Short mmCIF file of C-alpha atoms in Angstrom, two decimals:
data_model
loop_
_atom_site.label_atom_id
_atom_site.label_comp_id
_atom_site.label_asym_id
_atom_site.label_seq_id
_atom_site.Cartn_x
_atom_site.Cartn_y
_atom_site.Cartn_z
CA MET A 211 101.70 90.23 208.73
CA LYS A 212 105.48 90.36 209.07
CA LEU A 213 107.01 92.43 211.84
CA PRO A 214 108.86 95.63 210.91
CA SER A 215 112.57 94.94 210.55
CA LYS A 216 113.88 96.81 213.61
CA VAL A 217 111.14 95.50 215.90
CA GLY A 218 111.54 91.98 214.52
CA LEU A 219 115.30 91.88 214.96
CA PHE A 220 115.10 93.35 218.46
CA MET A 221 112.46 90.80 219.44
CA SER A 222 114.33 87.87 217.90
CA SER A 223 117.55 88.76 219.76
CA GLN A 224 115.61 89.02 223.02
CA ILE A 225 113.87 85.71 222.49
CA LYS A 226 117.13 84.04 221.47
CA GLU A 227 118.68 85.13 224.76
CA LYS A 228 115.64 83.76 226.58
CA ILE A 229 115.94 80.38 224.82
CA GLU A 230 119.67 80.17 225.55
CA ALA A 231 118.99 80.99 229.22
CA GLU A 232 116.37 78.23 229.32
CA LEU A 233 118.80 75.74 227.78
CA ALA A 234 121.46 76.66 230.34
CA LYS A 235 119.24 75.53 233.23
CA THR A 236 120.48 72.43 235.03
CA SER A 237 116.92 71.55 236.12
CA GLY A 238 113.34 72.68 235.58
CA LEU A 239 113.66 73.20 231.83
CA SER A 240 110.19 73.72 230.31
CA ILE A 241 109.72 71.95 226.97
CA ILE A 242 106.39 73.74 226.43
CA SER A 243 108.01 77.17 226.82
CA LEU A 244 111.02 76.15 224.72
CA VAL A 245 108.94 75.09 221.71
CA HIS A 246 106.71 78.17 222.04
CA ASP A 247 109.68 80.54 222.24
CA LEU A 248 111.41 78.83 219.30
CA ILE A 249 108.39 79.45 217.06
CA VAL A 250 108.07 83.05 218.23
CA TYR A 251 111.80 83.54 217.58
CA ALA A 252 111.49 82.10 214.06
CA ASN A 253 108.51 84.35 213.30
CA ALA A 254 110.25 87.46 214.63
CA SER A 255 113.35 86.72 212.54
CA ARG A 256 111.22 86.39 209.35
CA SER A 257 111.85 82.64 209.00
CA SER A 258 109.76 80.56 206.62
CA ASP A 259 110.82 77.20 208.08
CA ILE A 260 112.28 75.64 211.23
CA HIS A 261 114.44 72.54 210.73
CA MET A 262 115.10 70.23 213.72
CA ASP A 263 117.64 67.63 212.69
CA PRO A 264 118.91 65.03 215.19
CA THR A 265 122.61 64.19 215.23
CA GLU A 266 124.49 61.68 217.37
CA ASN A 267 125.14 64.19 220.17
CA PHE A 268 122.60 67.02 219.86
CA LEU A 269 119.48 68.31 218.09
CA ARG A 270 120.49 70.86 215.44
CA VAL A 271 117.98 73.68 214.96
CA ARG A 272 118.14 75.84 211.84
CA VAL A 273 115.82 78.50 210.42
CA ARG A 274 115.33 79.45 206.77
CA ILE A 275 115.46 83.21 206.25
CA ASP A 276 115.01 84.66 202.75
CA GLY A 277 115.44 81.17 201.29
CA GLU A 278 118.71 80.29 203.07
CA LEU A 279 119.13 78.00 206.09
CA GLN A 280 120.95 79.49 209.08
CA HIS A 281 122.08 77.79 212.28
CA ALA A 282 120.06 78.92 215.29
CA PHE A 283 120.51 76.55 218.26
CA SER A 284 121.98 73.26 219.39
CA PHE A 285 119.54 71.55 221.78
CA PRO A 286 120.80 68.82 224.15
CA LYS A 287 120.22 65.29 222.86
CA LYS A 288 118.40 64.35 226.09
CA ILE A 289 115.43 66.64 225.26
CA HIS A 290 115.20 65.57 221.60
CA SER A 291 112.30 63.11 222.09
CA GLU A 292 110.43 65.53 224.37
CA ILE A 293 110.66 68.33 221.77
CA ILE A 294 109.30 66.04 219.03
CA SER A 295 106.52 64.78 221.33
CA ARG A 296 105.46 68.35 222.13
CA ILE A 297 105.25 69.19 218.41
CA LYS A 298 103.23 66.01 217.79
CA ILE A 299 100.77 66.93 220.56
CA LEU A 300 100.32 70.44 219.13
CA SER A 301 99.77 68.97 215.65
CA GLY A 302 97.38 66.22 216.76
CA LEU A 303 99.78 63.47 215.64
CA ARG A 304 100.40 60.05 217.19
CA THR A 305 103.01 60.27 219.95
CA ASP A 306 103.50 56.49 220.01
CA GLU A 307 104.46 56.27 216.31
CA HIS A 308 108.20 56.63 215.72
CA GLN A 309 108.85 54.63 212.54
CA ALA A 310 106.52 56.35 210.05
CA ALA A 311 106.37 59.85 208.59
CA GLN A 312 103.54 62.04 209.88
CA ASP A 313 102.14 65.36 208.67
CA GLY A 314 100.01 67.84 210.60
CA ARG A 315 99.37 71.47 211.33
CA PHE A 316 98.48 73.77 214.21
CA ARG A 317 98.00 77.42 215.09
CA LEU A 318 99.99 79.26 217.76
CA ASN A 319 98.24 82.22 219.35
CA ILE A 320 100.47 85.01 220.69
CA ASP A 321 99.28 87.83 222.95
CA ASN A 322 98.28 90.97 220.97
CA LYS A 323 99.78 89.60 217.74
CA PRO A 324 98.39 87.78 214.70
CA PRO A 325 98.33 83.98 215.15
CA ILE A 326 101.01 81.86 213.49
CA ASP A 327 99.84 78.93 211.36
CA LEU A 328 102.33 76.09 211.10
CA ARG A 329 102.54 73.05 208.84
CA VAL A 330 104.46 70.14 210.38
CA SER A 331 106.34 67.23 208.82
CA ILE A 332 107.99 64.57 211.00
CA ALA A 333 110.05 61.68 209.64
CA PRO A 334 112.23 58.92 211.15
CA THR A 335 115.97 59.34 210.52
CA TYR A 336 119.12 57.46 211.54
CA TYR A 337 119.48 59.38 214.83
CA GLY A 338 115.76 59.63 215.61
CA GLU A 339 112.81 61.64 214.37
CA ASN A 340 113.31 65.02 212.76
CA ALA A 341 110.78 67.83 212.40
CA VAL A 342 110.31 70.56 209.80
CA LEU A 343 107.86 73.34 210.62
CA ARG A 344 106.65 75.65 207.84
CA LEU A 345 105.48 79.04 209.15
CA LEU A 346 102.46 80.39 207.30
CA ALA A 347 102.31 83.75 209.03
CA GLU A 348 101.37 85.69 205.89
CA ARG A 349 97.69 85.47 205.00
CA ALA A 350 96.77 85.05 201.35
CA GLU A 351 94.65 88.22 201.40
CA ASN A 352 97.76 90.31 202.10
CA TYR A 353 99.18 89.66 198.63
CA THR A 354 98.61 91.40 195.30
CA LEU A 355 100.10 90.67 191.89
CA GLU A 356 102.16 93.84 192.25
CA SER A 357 103.53 92.91 195.69
CA LEU A 358 104.52 89.48 194.32
CA GLY A 359 106.69 91.22 191.72
CA PHE A 360 104.62 90.89 188.53
CA SER A 361 105.42 93.56 185.97
CA ASN A 362 102.59 95.70 184.56
CA LYS A 363 102.68 93.76 181.29
CA ASN A 364 102.47 90.38 183.07
CA GLN A 365 99.67 91.65 185.32
CA GLU A 366 97.66 92.58 182.22
CA LYS A 367 98.10 89.06 180.82
CA ILE A 368 96.86 87.48 184.06
CA LEU A 369 93.90 89.87 184.40
CA LYS A 370 92.83 89.03 180.86
CA ALA A 371 93.16 85.27 181.49
CA ILE A 372 91.09 85.23 184.68
CA LYS A 373 88.17 86.89 182.90
CA LYS A 374 87.68 83.70 180.87
CA THR A 375 85.07 81.29 182.19
CA CYS A 376 86.90 78.10 181.20
CA GLY A 377 90.38 76.78 180.51
CA MET A 378 93.51 76.30 182.59
CA ILE A 379 95.93 78.68 184.29
CA LEU A 380 99.09 76.84 185.38
CA ALA A 381 101.89 78.00 187.69
CA THR A 382 105.23 76.22 187.22
CA GLY A 383 108.58 76.11 188.94
CA PRO A 384 110.53 74.10 191.52
CA THR A 385 109.36 73.43 195.08
CA GLY A 386 109.36 76.60 197.18
CA SER A 387 109.19 79.04 194.27
CA GLY A 388 105.89 80.62 195.36
CA LYS A 389 103.54 78.89 192.90
CA THR A 390 100.78 78.25 195.43
CA THR A 391 100.97 81.83 196.75
CA THR A 392 100.49 83.11 193.20
CA LEU A 393 97.42 80.92 192.73
CA TYR A 394 95.96 82.03 196.08
CA THR A 395 96.43 85.65 195.01
CA ILE A 396 94.53 84.95 191.78
CA LEU A 397 91.80 83.15 193.77
CA LYS A 398 91.44 86.22 195.98
CA MET A 399 90.86 88.33 192.86
CA LEU A 400 88.20 85.88 191.64
CA ASN A 401 86.55 85.48 195.05
CA THR A 402 83.19 87.29 194.75
CA PRO A 403 79.69 86.29 195.96
CA GLU A 404 78.65 85.50 192.38
CA ILE A 405 81.35 82.85 191.89
CA SER A 406 81.66 79.41 193.53
CA ILE A 407 85.29 78.45 194.16
CA ILE A 408 86.42 75.03 195.38
CA THR A 409 90.00 73.87 195.95
CA ILE A 410 91.57 70.48 196.56
CA GLU A 411 95.00 70.76 198.16
CA ASP A 412 97.75 68.79 199.85
CA PRO A 413 98.12 70.46 202.25
CA ILE A 414 95.82 73.48 202.63
CA GLU A 415 98.36 76.26 203.13
CA TYR A 416 96.07 79.23 203.73
CA SER A 417 92.48 79.45 204.89
CA VAL A 418 90.53 81.70 202.51
CA GLU A 419 87.12 82.98 203.58
CA GLY A 420 84.45 82.35 200.96
CA VAL A 421 86.36 79.49 199.31
CA GLU A 422 85.51 75.80 199.90
CA GLN A 423 88.82 74.04 200.56
CA ILE A 424 89.25 70.25 200.57
CA GLN A 425 92.27 68.45 202.05
CA VAL A 426 93.64 65.43 200.16
CA ASN A 427 93.48 62.27 202.30
CA PRO A 428 94.87 59.13 200.61
CA ARG A 429 93.87 56.98 203.62
CA THR A 430 90.20 57.56 202.80
CA GLY A 431 90.74 57.42 199.04
CA LEU A 432 90.46 61.18 198.61
CA THR A 433 93.21 61.79 196.04
CA PHE A 434 93.51 64.76 193.67
CA ALA A 435 91.83 62.71 190.92
CA GLN A 436 88.98 61.44 193.12
CA GLY A 437 88.51 64.87 194.67
CA LEU A 438 88.23 66.47 191.24
CA ARG A 439 85.46 64.04 190.30
CA SER A 440 83.58 64.89 193.50
CA ILE A 441 84.08 68.64 193.09
CA LEU A 442 82.28 68.61 189.73
CA ARG A 443 79.08 67.58 191.53
CA GLN A 444 79.39 70.68 193.75
CA ASP A 445 78.56 73.10 190.88
CA PRO A 446 81.74 75.24 191.01
CA ASN A 447 82.75 78.04 188.64
CA VAL A 448 86.44 78.00 189.56
CA ILE A 449 88.50 75.01 190.74
CA MET A 450 92.04 74.99 192.11
CA VAL A 451 93.99 71.72 192.19
CA GLY A 452 97.08 71.93 194.39
CA GLU A 453 99.25 70.02 191.92
CA ILE A 454 98.94 67.97 188.74
CA ARG A 455 101.10 64.97 189.64
CA ASP A 456 100.07 62.18 187.29
CA HIS A 457 98.29 61.42 184.03
CA GLU A 458 95.00 60.57 185.78
CA THR A 459 94.78 63.98 187.50
CA ALA A 460 95.94 65.71 184.31
CA GLY A 461 93.28 63.95 182.24
CA ILE A 462 90.45 64.87 184.62
CA ALA A 463 91.75 68.46 184.93
CA VAL A 464 91.70 68.89 181.15
CA ASN A 465 88.15 67.54 180.93
CA VAL A 466 87.07 69.88 183.74
CA ALA A 467 88.57 72.85 181.89
CA LEU A 468 86.78 71.76 178.70
CA THR A 469 83.36 71.61 180.36
CA GLY A 470 83.00 75.25 181.35
CA HIS A 471 85.22 75.59 184.41
CA LEU A 472 88.24 77.79 185.05
CA LEU A 473 90.90 75.53 186.56
CA LEU A 474 94.06 76.68 188.37
CA SER A 475 96.90 74.32 189.23
CA THR A 476 100.67 73.89 189.58
CA LEU A 477 103.13 71.74 187.70
CA HIS A 478 106.80 71.00 188.32
CA THR A 479 108.62 72.15 185.16
CA ASN A 480 111.60 74.43 184.62
CA ASP A 481 109.82 77.01 182.47
CA PRO A 482 106.42 77.69 180.87
CA ALA A 483 107.41 76.33 177.46
CA THR A 484 108.36 72.95 178.97
CA THR A 485 104.92 72.69 180.61
CA LEU A 486 103.12 72.08 177.32
CA PRO A 487 105.24 69.07 176.18
CA ARG A 488 105.08 67.82 179.79
CA LEU A 489 101.29 67.54 179.53
CA LEU A 490 101.76 65.57 176.32
CA ASP A 491 104.09 63.23 178.25
CA MET A 492 101.20 62.70 180.71
CA LYS A 493 99.28 61.13 177.80
CA ILE A 494 97.06 64.16 177.18
CA GLU A 495 96.17 64.54 173.51
CA SER A 496 97.77 67.55 171.84
CA TYR A 497 94.42 68.96 170.69
CA LEU A 498 93.17 68.89 174.31
CA VAL A 499 96.27 70.72 175.59
CA ALA A 500 95.89 73.34 172.84
CA SER A 501 92.18 73.76 173.62
CA THR A 502 92.41 74.09 177.39
CA VAL A 503 95.63 75.80 178.50
CA ASN A 504 95.14 79.59 178.50
CA LEU A 505 98.14 80.82 180.46
CA VAL A 506 101.33 79.43 182.02
CA ILE A 507 103.20 81.32 184.75
CA GLY A 508 106.82 80.35 185.39
CA GLN A 509 108.53 81.73 188.47
CA ARG A 510 111.51 81.69 190.84
CA LEU A 511 112.18 83.49 194.13
CA VAL A 512 115.19 85.76 194.68
CA ARG A 513 116.31 87.75 197.70
CA LYS A 514 115.56 91.48 197.73
CA ILE A 515 118.24 94.04 198.49
CA CYS A 516 117.76 95.63 201.91
CA GLU A 517 116.29 99.09 201.30
CA LYS A 518 118.14 100.56 204.29
CA CYS A 519 121.64 99.70 203.02
CA ARG A 520 121.07 99.53 199.26
CA THR A 521 124.05 101.04 197.43
CA ALA A 522 124.55 101.88 193.77
CA LYS A 523 127.79 101.35 191.88
CA GLU A 524 128.98 101.61 188.31
CA ILE A 525 129.41 98.43 186.29
CA THR A 526 133.04 97.48 185.80
CA PRO A 527 134.30 96.66 182.27
CA ALA A 528 134.58 92.98 183.27
CA GLN A 529 130.96 92.90 184.50
CA GLU A 530 129.80 94.72 181.39
CA GLN A 531 131.50 92.13 179.22
CA SER A 532 129.90 89.22 181.11
CA LEU A 533 126.46 90.87 181.00
CA ALA A 534 126.69 91.21 177.23
CA GLU A 535 126.33 87.42 177.14
CA PHE A 536 122.82 87.66 178.62
CA LEU A 537 121.53 91.02 177.40
CA PRO A 538 120.99 92.53 173.96
CA PRO A 539 123.80 95.05 173.23
CA LYS A 540 121.48 98.09 173.32
CA ILE A 541 120.34 97.18 176.87
CA SER A 542 123.74 96.21 178.26
CA GLN A 543 125.24 99.43 176.91
CA ALA A 544 122.44 101.56 178.38
CA LYS A 545 122.58 100.06 181.89
CA LYS A 546 125.66 101.34 183.70
CA ILE A 547 124.53 101.23 187.35
CA ILE A 548 123.91 98.14 189.48
CA TYR A 549 122.94 97.78 193.15
CA PHE A 550 123.93 95.73 196.19
CA GLY A 551 123.31 95.70 199.94
CA LYS A 552 126.25 96.73 202.11
CA GLY A 553 124.77 95.07 205.19
CA CYS A 554 123.23 96.76 208.22
CA LYS A 555 121.48 95.98 211.50
CA ASP A 556 118.07 95.92 209.81
CA CYS A 557 119.07 93.00 207.53
CA ASN A 558 121.35 91.36 210.10
CA PHE A 559 124.31 92.44 207.90
CA SER A 560 123.27 90.11 205.07
CA GLY A 561 122.48 92.87 202.56
CA PHE A 562 119.10 91.25 201.84
CA PHE A 563 115.64 91.65 203.32
CA GLY A 564 112.67 89.64 202.01
CA ARG A 565 112.13 87.95 198.67
CA VAL A 566 110.44 88.73 195.36
CA SER A 567 109.43 86.57 192.38
CA LEU A 568 110.87 86.54 188.88
CA HIS A 569 108.29 85.66 186.25
CA GLU A 570 107.70 84.52 182.73
CA VAL A 571 104.04 84.63 181.69
CA LEU A 572 103.23 82.68 178.52
CA VAL A 573 99.91 83.34 176.79
CA VAL A 574 98.83 80.35 174.69
CA ASN A 575 97.85 82.16 171.48
CA GLU A 576 97.06 80.72 168.05
CA LYS A 577 100.72 80.33 167.06
CA ILE A 578 101.50 78.46 170.29
CA LYS A 579 98.42 76.27 169.79
CA GLU A 580 99.62 75.35 166.30
CA ALA A 581 103.01 74.40 167.76
CA ILE A 582 101.33 72.21 170.40
CA LEU A 583 99.21 70.44 167.76
CA ARG A 584 102.32 69.46 165.83
CA LYS A 585 104.01 68.46 169.13
CA ALA A 586 106.78 71.05 168.89
CA THR A 587 109.70 71.00 171.31
CA SER A 588 109.94 73.41 174.24
CA SER A 589 112.77 75.23 172.43
CA GLU A 590 110.53 75.92 169.44
CA ILE A 591 107.67 77.08 171.71
CA ASN A 592 110.16 79.37 173.49
CA SER A 593 111.22 80.89 170.18
CA ILE A 594 107.60 81.56 169.20
CA ALA A 595 106.92 83.16 172.60
CA ARG A 596 109.95 85.45 172.23
CA SER A 597 108.78 86.51 168.77
CA PHE A 598 105.58 87.78 170.43
CA GLY A 599 107.53 89.75 173.02
CA THR A 600 107.25 87.34 175.97
CA ALA A 601 109.97 88.33 178.44
CA SER A 602 111.96 85.45 179.93
CA MET A 603 112.52 85.05 183.67
CA LEU A 604 116.11 86.13 183.11
CA GLU A 605 115.01 89.35 181.41
CA ASP A 606 112.42 90.00 184.12
CA GLY A 607 115.09 89.41 186.76
CA LEU A 608 117.66 91.67 185.16
CA GLU A 609 115.05 94.42 184.92
CA LYS A 610 114.49 94.05 188.68
CA ALA A 611 118.26 94.05 189.27
CA PHE A 612 118.79 97.27 187.31
CA SER A 613 115.87 98.79 189.23
CA GLY A 614 117.61 98.09 192.54
CA ILE A 615 115.19 95.41 193.74
CA THR A 616 117.66 92.51 193.69
CA THR A 617 121.22 91.79 192.57
CA ILE A 618 122.43 90.45 189.25
CA GLU A 619 124.12 87.57 191.13
CA GLU A 620 120.76 86.52 192.62
CA VAL A 621 119.10 86.61 189.21
CA LEU A 622 121.81 84.52 187.57
CA ARG A 623 121.80 82.07 190.53
CA VAL A 624 118.14 81.13 190.09
CA SER A 625 118.12 81.42 186.29
CA TYR A 626 120.81 78.76 185.91
CA GLU A 627 120.20 76.60 188.99
#
């Protein structure tokens, strides 16, 4: 659960002062307290990640807030190795290994507050080992399709798809676009005593009560493909595979979906229409793709306008002319007001507070299946989807922008990245 904005900002400024006071000590600096306070600071400031990057003269510490990295601290170079060692100890990693990448996780308990789950990645660099800590403070059960930003129409498509007992539901988009969070939210909706759900993930991002979760471990031969084979002997109804990375995993996933299981997974493609030819590239027969894929969700994350300083303004003639390039004339002529954040204490004068997803939800209907069977291009599949009223991510984003949720600049930034 994220802290309320005023409380969070007040706490983060207090903790930042505490960290700076600790760093200013000439002796008696506590590495344990420093790492603890840094994580608490990142959580209070709504950070999703902490980046510790060694340079020649100091350890640069940055935090990612609402998708953007911001400088936080410069730690002395002399405590660099001690900081990394402390993180390794917390994560259960080898402290004597300095030339290989290591991944781990740990939980930080804070007095009278929800615990913070962290995922850790450490890698050797030119100036020593770096560390990236992903904060998983939000629990999966806190999300709903509505809170993730799905429109009513897209929610209806997903609700219809998850009622099917077999087939595939795929979430697509670049790294860090919220695909896994979307799948966890769907799992939560499916998670009832009558249904057996098993996941295989790398890594397990959220612990979900009532769901059997398996961690990929290549050292023991437990890959996505091998794990999928094992899962089938566990008599599941629903299976989630963290990611379809290769043709072997794709082939097994398709066969699983064909044999009476509902399978959820992610794929790295730019949009839903590209996902279908991508599966063909993974050497999956077109008739199998057409038979198994039920729904494809494409998404991106954009920053939300701070509600405390959100301001409306009329569209200028120049903006109206540029918007006409992206919107049908009847829409661009009807929308005359846009929104932005002026900046205030609550959003640290950025004008943004939090993030929301933009979506495109593609239902694989008979026309789409026919296109897959004849190995149509993604452009042709896109055209068919539009003819059935499927809204693109750009259209979904602009609707959110005109509703005051985000800015047009944010929508265009992620739509053409």
